[in-house]
Amino acid sequence: MRVLVATAVPAERDAVAQAFPAGRGPAAPGLLAAGVGPARAAAATAAALTAAERDGAPYGLVVSAGIGGGFLPGAPLGSLVVADEITAADLGAETPDGFLPVTELGFGTVTHRPPAALVRRAAAATGAPAGTVLTVTTVTGTAARAAELRARHPRALAEAMEGFGVAEAAALHGLPVLEIRAVSNPVGPRDRAAWRIGEALAALTEGFGKLAPVLESWNSHDDQ
Ligand SMILES: O=C(O)c1cccc(C(=O)CC[C@H]2O[C@@H](n3cnc4c(=O)[nH]cnc43)[C@H](O)[C@@H]2O)c1
């Protein structure tokens, strides 16, 4: 089964590629630097999936991967998290009584759930905790916003900007999705000096090294 790994930027794509030094073989995934943000990620991922189908080499699994912000204490700097829920945190409406997700307005979806057995295997192989990974269109930059997100999503381990878009594209193609994030910064007050992008990229490489046999051996029929 072919696997497509969609990152936001080339540095993340290259960090994943380093885990597959030969760049080929059964475990080597297709790699796509899809762009930043859920809309761009969805469009680029959908285009790649359509092209692969057209070329007679369809993908069977899509993985959203990259760096992200971590909610402490579950996801400290340099750690890895696996999403068991991929949730669009700001897709909805503000009301005087608080935020309403689009689902409560009668539209669409706000959460995609990766296959449970795949999540378990990915978490076991990497040693990463499994939890909700939020997709936001604005990087959290205040303690108040971090507290609001945590209150609405108590299981959240991390936030990033692409997972939900990648998951929407995968769902439109009838494919399962997984999201893996390496924590580059805490979710909270903006402190650019505290970002540890190099450490997070190294964690991404190490994590994909451990994930390779899981991706290679997994097929959707044995998800239980
Ligand atoms: O605020 C800055 O100075 C700054 C510096 C470098 C990068 C950024 C980004 O906004 C990168 C967004 C990019 O990285 C992912 N990411 C990483 N951490 C977070 C986060 O805490 N919240 C949301 N997204 C994050 C995201 O997936 C994008 O691809 C800013």
PDB file of C-alpha atoms and ligand atoms in Angstrom:
ATOM      1  CA  MET A   1       0.000   0.000   0.000  1.00  0.00           C
ATOM      2  CA  ARG A   2       1.354   3.416  -0.940  1.00  0.00           C
ATOM      3  CA  VAL A   3       1.550   6.100   1.739  1.00  0.00           C
ATOM      4  CA  LEU A   4       1.505   9.860   1.092  1.00  0.00           C
ATOM      5  CA  VAL A   5       3.108  12.044   3.778  1.00  0.00           C
ATOM      6  CA  ALA A   6       2.009  15.683   3.510  1.00  0.00           C
ATOM      7  CA  THR A   7       4.041  18.292   5.393  1.00  0.00           C
ATOM      8  CA  ALA A   8       3.630  22.054   5.239  1.00  0.00           C
ATOM      9  CA  VAL A   9       7.128  23.176   4.266  1.00  0.00           C
ATOM     10  CA  PRO A  10      10.170  21.609   2.545  1.00  0.00           C
ATOM     11  CA  ALA A  11      12.203  21.502   5.797  1.00  0.00           C
ATOM     12  CA  GLU A  12       9.575  19.198   7.315  1.00  0.00           C
ATOM     13  CA  ARG A  13       9.399  17.094   4.150  1.00  0.00           C
ATOM     14  CA  ASP A  14      13.198  16.724   4.178  1.00  0.00           C
ATOM     15  CA  ALA A  15      13.159  15.722   7.859  1.00  0.00           C
ATOM     16  CA  VAL A  16      10.722  12.908   7.033  1.00  0.00           C
ATOM     17  CA  ALA A  17      12.793  11.928   3.967  1.00  0.00           C
ATOM     18  CA  GLN A  18      15.887  11.467   6.161  1.00  0.00           C
ATOM     19  CA  ALA A  19      14.129   8.542   7.836  1.00  0.00           C
ATOM     20  CA  PHE A  20      14.066   6.772   4.457  1.00  0.00           C
ATOM     21  CA  PRO A  21      17.683   7.167   3.283  1.00  0.00           C
ATOM     22  CA  ALA A  22      17.336   5.058   0.164  1.00  0.00           C
ATOM     23  CA  GLY A  23      14.329   7.168  -0.840  1.00  0.00           C
ATOM     24  CA  ARG A  24      12.669   4.087  -2.220  1.00  0.00           C
ATOM     25  CA  GLY A  25      11.691   0.528  -1.348  1.00  0.00           C
ATOM     26  CA  PRO A  26       8.447  -0.701   0.176  1.00  0.00           C
ATOM     27  CA  ALA A  27       8.656   1.598   3.209  1.00  0.00           C
ATOM     28  CA  ALA A  28       9.404   4.828   1.347  1.00  0.00           C
ATOM     29  CA  PRO A  29       6.325   7.068   1.266  1.00  0.00           C
ATOM     30  CA  GLY A  30       5.417   9.694  -1.281  1.00  0.00           C
ATOM     31  CA  LEU A  31       6.422  13.072   0.147  1.00  0.00           C
ATOM     32  CA  LEU A  32       4.598  16.349  -0.444  1.00  0.00           C
ATOM     33  CA  ALA A  33       5.368  19.833   0.904  1.00  0.00           C
ATOM     34  CA  ALA A  34       1.747  20.922   0.623  1.00  0.00           C
ATOM     35  CA  GLY A  35       1.971  24.455   2.012  1.00  0.00           C
ATOM     36  CA  VAL A  36       0.966  26.205   5.217  1.00  0.00           C
ATOM     37  CA  GLY A  37      -2.612  26.281   6.481  1.00  0.00           C
ATOM     38  CA  PRO A  38      -5.573  23.936   6.081  1.00  0.00           C
ATOM     39  CA  ALA A  39      -6.897  25.288   2.783  1.00  0.00           C
ATOM     40  CA  ARG A  40      -3.587  25.070   0.956  1.00  0.00           C
ATOM     41  CA  ALA A  41      -2.856  21.678   2.533  1.00  0.00           C
ATOM     42  CA  ALA A  42      -6.260  20.319   1.471  1.00  0.00           C
ATOM     43  CA  ALA A  43      -5.930  21.571  -2.104  1.00  0.00           C
ATOM     44  CA  ALA A  44      -2.383  20.278  -2.595  1.00  0.00           C
ATOM     45  CA  THR A  45      -3.126  16.917  -0.964  1.00  0.00           C
ATOM     46  CA  ALA A  46      -6.274  16.427  -3.035  1.00  0.00           C
ATOM     47  CA  ALA A  47      -4.346  17.252  -6.204  1.00  0.00           C
ATOM     48  CA  ALA A  48      -1.617  14.722  -5.330  1.00  0.00           C
ATOM     49  CA  LEU A  49      -4.179  12.010  -4.566  1.00  0.00           C
ATOM     50  CA  THR A  50      -6.035  12.671  -7.823  1.00  0.00           C
ATOM     51  CA  ALA A  51      -2.794  12.580  -9.838  1.00  0.00           C
ATOM     52  CA  ALA A  52      -1.758   9.286  -8.230  1.00  0.00           C
ATOM     53  CA  GLU A  53      -5.142   7.735  -9.035  1.00  0.00           C
ATOM     54  CA  ARG A  54      -4.947   9.003 -12.609  1.00  0.00           C
ATOM     55  CA  ASP A  55      -1.470   7.479 -12.968  1.00  0.00           C
ATOM     56  CA  GLY A  56      -2.691   4.096 -11.746  1.00  0.00           C
ATOM     57  CA  ALA A  57      -0.655   4.211  -8.520  1.00  0.00           C
ATOM     58  CA  PRO A  58      -3.193   5.296  -5.889  1.00  0.00           C
ATOM     59  CA  TYR A  59      -2.323   5.933  -2.269  1.00  0.00           C
ATOM     60  CA  GLY A  60      -3.923   3.883   0.506  1.00  0.00           C
ATOM     61  CA  LEU A  61      -3.073   6.088   3.484  1.00  0.00           C
ATOM     62  CA  VAL A  62      -2.377   9.795   3.981  1.00  0.00           C
ATOM     63  CA  VAL A  63      -0.209  11.114   6.831  1.00  0.00           C
ATOM     64  CA  SER A  64      -0.159  14.771   7.875  1.00  0.00           C
ATOM     65  CA  ALA A  65       3.195  15.472   9.525  1.00  0.00           C
ATOM     66  CA  GLY A  66       5.274  18.372  10.740  1.00  0.00           C
ATOM     67  CA  ILE A  67       6.081  20.574  13.675  1.00  0.00           C
ATOM     68  CA  GLY A  68       3.440  21.920  16.017  1.00  0.00           C
ATOM     69  CA  GLY A  69       2.710  23.629  19.283  1.00  0.00           C
ATOM     70  CA  GLY A  70       2.413  21.365  22.335  1.00  0.00           C
ATOM     71  CA  PHE A  71       0.044  21.642  25.287  1.00  0.00           C
ATOM     72  CA  LEU A  72       1.947  21.065  28.529  1.00  0.00           C
ATOM     73  CA  PRO A  73       2.422  18.807  30.359  1.00  0.00           C
ATOM     74  CA  GLY A  74       1.422  16.145  27.806  1.00  0.00           C
ATOM     75  CA  ALA A  75       3.529  17.407  24.919  1.00  0.00           C
ATOM     76  CA  PRO A  76       6.831  19.057  25.902  1.00  0.00           C
ATOM     77  CA  LEU A  77       9.325  20.579  23.443  1.00  0.00           C
ATOM     78  CA  GLY A  78      10.974  17.997  21.210  1.00  0.00           C
ATOM     79  CA  SER A  79       8.364  15.316  21.884  1.00  0.00           C
ATOM     80  CA  LEU A  80       6.180  13.595  19.324  1.00  0.00           C
ATOM     81  CA  VAL A  81       2.391  13.206  19.385  1.00  0.00           C
ATOM     82  CA  VAL A  82       0.042  10.985  17.397  1.00  0.00           C
ATOM     83  CA  ALA A  83      -3.474  12.233  16.664  1.00  0.00           C
ATOM     84  CA  ASP A  84      -6.380   9.981  17.537  1.00  0.00           C
ATOM     85  CA  GLU A  85      -8.631  12.930  16.640  1.00  0.00           C
ATOM     86  CA  ILE A  86      -7.878  15.667  14.132  1.00  0.00           C
ATOM     87  CA  THR A  87     -10.108  18.596  15.002  1.00  0.00           C
ATOM     88  CA  ALA A  88     -10.652  21.976  13.329  1.00  0.00           C
ATOM     89  CA  ALA A  89     -10.640  24.207  16.409  1.00  0.00           C
ATOM     90  CA  ASP A  90     -11.820  27.448  14.858  1.00  0.00           C
ATOM     91  CA  LEU A  91     -14.265  26.252  12.194  1.00  0.00           C
ATOM     92  CA  GLY A  92     -17.571  27.621  13.425  1.00  0.00           C
ATOM     93  CA  ALA A  93     -19.237  30.732  14.752  1.00  0.00           C
ATOM     94  CA  GLU A  94     -18.665  32.981  17.723  1.00  0.00           C
ATOM     95  CA  THR A  95     -21.777  33.746  19.726  1.00  0.00           C
ATOM     96  CA  PRO A  96     -22.313  35.833  22.855  1.00  0.00           C
ATOM     97  CA  ASP A  97     -22.480  32.487  24.682  1.00  0.00           C
ATOM     98  CA  GLY A  98     -19.270  31.122  23.210  1.00  0.00           C
ATOM     99  CA  PHE A  99     -17.989  29.238  20.185  1.00  0.00           C
ATOM    100  CA  LEU A 100     -20.229  26.957  18.116  1.00  0.00           C
ATOM    101  CA  PRO A 101     -18.573  24.415  15.798  1.00  0.00           C
ATOM    102  CA  VAL A 102     -20.000  24.203  12.262  1.00  0.00           C
ATOM    103  CA  THR A 103     -21.518  20.834  13.117  1.00  0.00           C
ATOM    104  CA  GLU A 104     -23.812  22.581  15.603  1.00  0.00           C
ATOM    105  CA  LEU A 105     -24.812  24.977  12.824  1.00  0.00           C
ATOM    106  CA  GLY A 106     -25.838  21.978  10.745  1.00  0.00           C
ATOM    107  CA  PHE A 107     -22.842  21.790   8.402  1.00  0.00           C
ATOM    108  CA  GLY A 108     -19.956  19.493   7.579  1.00  0.00           C
ATOM    109  CA  THR A 109     -17.558  18.012  10.069  1.00  0.00           C
ATOM    110  CA  VAL A 110     -14.954  19.285  12.503  1.00  0.00           C
ATOM    111  CA  THR A 111     -13.242  16.032  13.491  1.00  0.00           C
ATOM    112  CA  HIS A 112     -11.604  13.196  11.591  1.00  0.00           C
ATOM    113  CA  ARG A 113     -10.597  10.034  13.440  1.00  0.00           C
ATOM    114  CA  PRO A 114      -7.597   8.048  12.200  1.00  0.00           C
ATOM    115  CA  PRO A 115      -7.993   4.244  12.325  1.00  0.00           C
ATOM    116  CA  ALA A 116      -7.733   3.191  15.987  1.00  0.00           C
ATOM    117  CA  ALA A 117      -5.400   0.239  15.369  1.00  0.00           C
ATOM    118  CA  LEU A 118      -3.060   2.396  13.311  1.00  0.00           C
ATOM    119  CA  VAL A 119      -2.965   5.028  16.064  1.00  0.00           C
ATOM    120  CA  ARG A 120      -2.191   2.333  18.671  1.00  0.00           C
ATOM    121  CA  ARG A 121       0.609   0.886  16.558  1.00  0.00           C
ATOM    122  CA  ALA A 122       2.066   4.293  15.732  1.00  0.00           C
ATOM    123  CA  ALA A 123       2.006   5.344  19.392  1.00  0.00           C
ATOM    124  CA  ALA A 124       3.574   2.052  20.518  1.00  0.00           C
ATOM    125  CA  ALA A 125       6.322   2.203  17.879  1.00  0.00           C
ATOM    126  CA  THR A 126       7.277   5.812  18.562  1.00  0.00           C
ATOM    127  CA  GLY A 127       6.542   6.003  22.297  1.00  0.00           C
ATOM    128  CA  ALA A 128       4.395   9.062  21.559  1.00  0.00           C
ATOM    129  CA  PRO A 129       1.144   9.768  23.385  1.00  0.00           C
ATOM    130  CA  ALA A 130      -2.100   9.726  21.406  1.00  0.00           C
ATOM    131  CA  GLY A 131      -4.632  12.526  21.742  1.00  0.00           C
ATOM    132  CA  THR A 132      -6.413  15.278  19.900  1.00  0.00           C
ATOM    133  CA  VAL A 133      -4.381  17.431  17.536  1.00  0.00           C
ATOM    134  CA  LEU A 134      -6.102  20.712  16.788  1.00  0.00           C
ATOM    135  CA  THR A 135      -5.966  22.473  13.443  1.00  0.00           C
ATOM    136  CA  VAL A 136      -6.010  26.274  13.762  1.00  0.00           C
ATOM    137  CA  THR A 137      -5.773  29.018  11.181  1.00  0.00           C
ATOM    138  CA  THR A 138      -4.072  31.380  13.632  1.00  0.00           C
ATOM    139  CA  VAL A 139      -1.123  30.235  15.755  1.00  0.00           C
ATOM    140  CA  THR A 140      -2.100  30.645  19.408  1.00  0.00           C
ATOM    141  CA  GLY A 141      -0.219  33.573  20.916  1.00  0.00           C
ATOM    142  CA  THR A 142      -1.811  34.293  24.294  1.00  0.00           C
ATOM    143  CA  ALA A 143      -2.404  32.410  27.528  1.00  0.00           C
ATOM    144  CA  ALA A 144      -6.099  33.271  27.284  1.00  0.00           C
ATOM    145  CA  ARG A 145      -6.491  31.642  23.880  1.00  0.00           C
ATOM    146  CA  ALA A 146      -4.508  28.581  25.005  1.00  0.00           C
ATOM    147  CA  ALA A 147      -6.802  28.240  28.049  1.00  0.00           C
ATOM    148  CA  GLU A 148      -9.902  28.610  25.855  1.00  0.00           C
ATOM    149  CA  LEU A 149      -8.703  25.865  23.504  1.00  0.00           C
ATOM    150  CA  ARG A 150      -7.785  23.613  26.408  1.00  0.00           C
ATOM    151  CA  ALA A 151     -11.217  24.123  27.982  1.00  0.00           C
ATOM    152  CA  ARG A 152     -12.986  23.279  24.720  1.00  0.00           C
ATOM    153  CA  HIS A 153     -10.643  20.376  23.910  1.00  0.00           C
ATOM    154  CA  PRO A 154      -9.420  18.801  27.161  1.00  0.00           C
ATOM    155  CA  ARG A 155      -7.769  15.915  25.264  1.00  0.00           C
ATOM    156  CA  ALA A 156      -5.724  18.231  23.041  1.00  0.00           C
ATOM    157  CA  LEU A 157      -2.001  17.481  22.986  1.00  0.00           C
ATOM    158  CA  ALA A 158      -0.962  19.802  20.165  1.00  0.00           C
ATOM    159  CA  GLU A 159      -2.039  22.386  17.616  1.00  0.00           C
ATOM    160  CA  ALA A 160      -0.861  22.895  14.054  1.00  0.00           C
ATOM    161  CA  MET A 161      -2.291  24.339  10.857  1.00  0.00           C
ATOM    162  CA  GLU A 162      -2.704  21.571   8.283  1.00  0.00           C
ATOM    163  CA  GLY A 163      -4.039  18.304   9.729  1.00  0.00           C
ATOM    164  CA  PHE A 164      -7.734  18.957   9.207  1.00  0.00           C
ATOM    165  CA  GLY A 165      -7.161  20.076   5.612  1.00  0.00           C
ATOM    166  CA  VAL A 166      -5.141  16.962   4.808  1.00  0.00           C
ATOM    167  CA  ALA A 167      -7.820  14.832   6.494  1.00  0.00           C
ATOM    168  CA  GLU A 168     -10.608  16.464   4.478  1.00  0.00           C
ATOM    169  CA  ALA A 169      -8.744  15.686   1.241  1.00  0.00           C
ATOM    170  CA  ALA A 170      -8.138  12.086   2.328  1.00  0.00           C
ATOM    171  CA  ALA A 171     -11.801  11.674   3.292  1.00  0.00           C
ATOM    172  CA  LEU A 172     -12.970  12.957  -0.104  1.00  0.00           C
ATOM    173  CA  HIS A 173     -10.825  10.218  -1.646  1.00  0.00           C
ATOM    174  CA  GLY A 174     -12.160   7.601   0.782  1.00  0.00           C
ATOM    175  CA  LEU A 175      -8.749   7.203   2.425  1.00  0.00           C
ATOM    176  CA  PRO A 176      -7.689   6.901   6.064  1.00  0.00           C
ATOM    177  CA  VAL A 177      -5.538   9.610   7.610  1.00  0.00           C
ATOM    178  CA  LEU A 178      -2.955   9.826  10.385  1.00  0.00           C
ATOM    179  CA  GLU A 179      -1.339  12.939  11.902  1.00  0.00           C
ATOM    180  CA  ILE A 180       2.077  13.059  13.575  1.00  0.00           C
ATOM    181  CA  ARG A 181       3.440  16.265  15.136  1.00  0.00           C
ATOM    182  CA  ALA A 182       6.826  17.027  16.650  1.00  0.00           C
ATOM    183  CA  VAL A 183       6.585  19.792  19.226  1.00  0.00           C
ATOM    184  CA  SER A 184       8.592  22.914  18.369  1.00  0.00           C
ATOM    185  CA  ASN A 185       7.015  25.335  20.846  1.00  0.00           C
ATOM    186  CA  PRO A 186       4.548  25.480  23.700  1.00  0.00           C
ATOM    187  CA  VAL A 187       0.979  26.583  22.940  1.00  0.00           C
ATOM    188  CA  GLY A 188       0.665  29.892  24.767  1.00  0.00           C
ATOM    189  CA  PRO A 189       2.056  33.430  24.853  1.00  0.00           C
ATOM    190  CA  ARG A 190       4.060  34.080  21.671  1.00  0.00           C
ATOM    191  CA  ASP A 191       7.770  33.753  22.391  1.00  0.00           C
ATOM    192  CA  ARG A 192       9.685  33.319  19.143  1.00  0.00           C
ATOM    193  CA  ALA A 193      12.948  32.728  21.028  1.00  0.00           C
ATOM    194  CA  ALA A 194      11.420  29.638  22.654  1.00  0.00           C
ATOM    195  CA  TRP A 195      10.750  27.871  19.329  1.00  0.00           C
ATOM    196  CA  ARG A 196      12.980  24.808  18.916  1.00  0.00           C
ATOM    197  CA  ILE A 197      12.430  24.035  15.247  1.00  0.00           C
ATOM    198  CA  GLY A 198      15.700  22.104  14.799  1.00  0.00           C
ATOM    199  CA  GLU A 199      14.935  19.818  17.734  1.00  0.00           C
ATOM    200  CA  ALA A 200      11.427  19.218  16.472  1.00  0.00           C
ATOM    201  CA  LEU A 201      12.640  18.365  12.963  1.00  0.00           C
ATOM    202  CA  ALA A 202      15.134  15.904  14.469  1.00  0.00           C
ATOM    203  CA  ALA A 203      12.306  14.321  16.494  1.00  0.00           C
ATOM    204  CA  LEU A 204      10.270  14.047  13.289  1.00  0.00           C
ATOM    205  CA  THR A 205      13.098  12.150  11.562  1.00  0.00           C
ATOM    206  CA  GLU A 206      13.586   9.839  14.534  1.00  0.00           C
ATOM    207  CA  GLY A 207       9.840   9.268  14.839  1.00  0.00           C
ATOM    208  CA  PHE A 208       9.414   8.358  11.180  1.00  0.00           C
ATOM    209  CA  GLY A 209      12.357   5.964  11.476  1.00  0.00           C
ATOM    210  CA  LYS A 210      10.353   4.076  14.112  1.00  0.00           C
ATOM    211  CA  LEU A 211       7.090   4.488  12.234  1.00  0.00           C
ATOM    212  CA  ALA A 212       8.392   3.043   8.945  1.00  0.00           C
ATOM    213  CA  PRO A 213       7.647  -0.632   9.747  1.00  0.00           C
ATOM    214  CA  VAL A 214       4.157   0.332  10.966  1.00  0.00           C
ATOM    215  CA  LEU A 215       3.346   2.213   7.770  1.00  0.00           C
ATOM    216  CA  GLU A 216       4.838  -0.566   5.681  1.00  0.00           C
ATOM    217  CA  SER A 217       2.837  -3.349   7.319  1.00  0.00           C
ATOM    218  CA  TRP A 218      -0.469  -1.598   7.962  1.00  0.00           C
ATOM    219  CA  ASN A 219      -3.435  -2.163   5.746  1.00  0.00           C
ATOM    220  CA  SER A 220      -6.926  -0.838   6.321  1.00  0.00           C
ATOM    221  CA  HIS A 221      -8.471  -4.319   6.478  1.00  0.00           C
ATOM    222  CA  ASP A 222      -6.780  -5.156   9.760  1.00  0.00           C
ATOM    223  CA  ASP A 223      -7.940  -2.057  11.610  1.00  0.00           C
ATOM    224  CA  GLN A 224      -9.465  -3.175  14.905  1.00  0.00           C
TER     225      GLN A 224
HETATM  226  O1  LIG B   1       5.643  33.542  15.118  1.00  0.00           O
HETATM  227  C1  LIG B   1       6.724  33.356  14.538  1.00  0.00           C
HETATM  228  O2  LIG B   1       7.687  34.125  14.607  1.00  0.00           O
HETATM  229  C2  LIG B   1       6.875  32.127  13.746  1.00  0.00           C
HETATM  230  C3  LIG B   1       8.125  31.661  13.430  1.00  0.00           C
HETATM  231  C4  LIG B   1       8.285  30.510  12.699  1.00  0.00           C
HETATM  232  C5  LIG B   1       7.166  29.818  12.274  1.00  0.00           C
HETATM  233  C6  LIG B   1       5.928  30.305  12.617  1.00  0.00           C
HETATM  234  C7  LIG B   1       4.732  29.606  12.212  1.00  0.00           C
HETATM  235  O3  LIG B   1       3.648  30.109  12.348  1.00  0.00           O
HETATM  236  C8  LIG B   1       4.890  28.270  11.644  1.00  0.00           C
HETATM  237  C9  LIG B   1       3.565  27.646  11.302  1.00  0.00           C
HETATM  238  C10 LIG B   1       3.809  26.266  10.791  1.00  0.00           C
HETATM  239  O4  LIG B   1       4.319  25.438  11.819  1.00  0.00           O
HETATM  240  C11 LIG B   1       3.291  24.659  12.402  1.00  0.00           C
HETATM  241  N1  LIG B   1       3.225  25.102  13.798  1.00  0.00           N
HETATM  242  C12 LIG B   1       4.268  25.044  14.638  1.00  0.00           C
HETATM  243  N2  LIG B   1       3.920  25.453  15.849  1.00  0.00           N
HETATM  244  C13 LIG B   1       2.636  25.808  15.800  1.00  0.00           C
HETATM  245  C14 LIG B   1       1.735  26.305  16.777  1.00  0.00           C
HETATM  246  O5  LIG B   1       2.054  26.518  17.964  1.00  0.00           O
HETATM  247  N3  LIG B   1       0.465  26.555  16.359  1.00  0.00           N
HETATM  248  C15 LIG B   1       0.085  26.326  15.092  1.00  0.00           C
HETATM  249  N4  LIG B   1       0.919  25.855  14.136  1.00  0.00           N
HETATM  250  C16 LIG B   1       2.178  25.589  14.478  1.00  0.00           C
HETATM  251  C17 LIG B   1       2.046  24.887  11.551  1.00  0.00           C
HETATM  252  O6  LIG B   1       1.475  23.652  11.231  1.00  0.00           O
HETATM  253  C18 LIG B   1       2.542  25.630  10.316  1.00  0.00           C
HETATM  254  O7  LIG B   1       2.865  24.749   9.279  1.00  0.00           O
HETATM  255  C19 LIG B   1       5.757  31.444  13.347  1.00  0.00           C
END
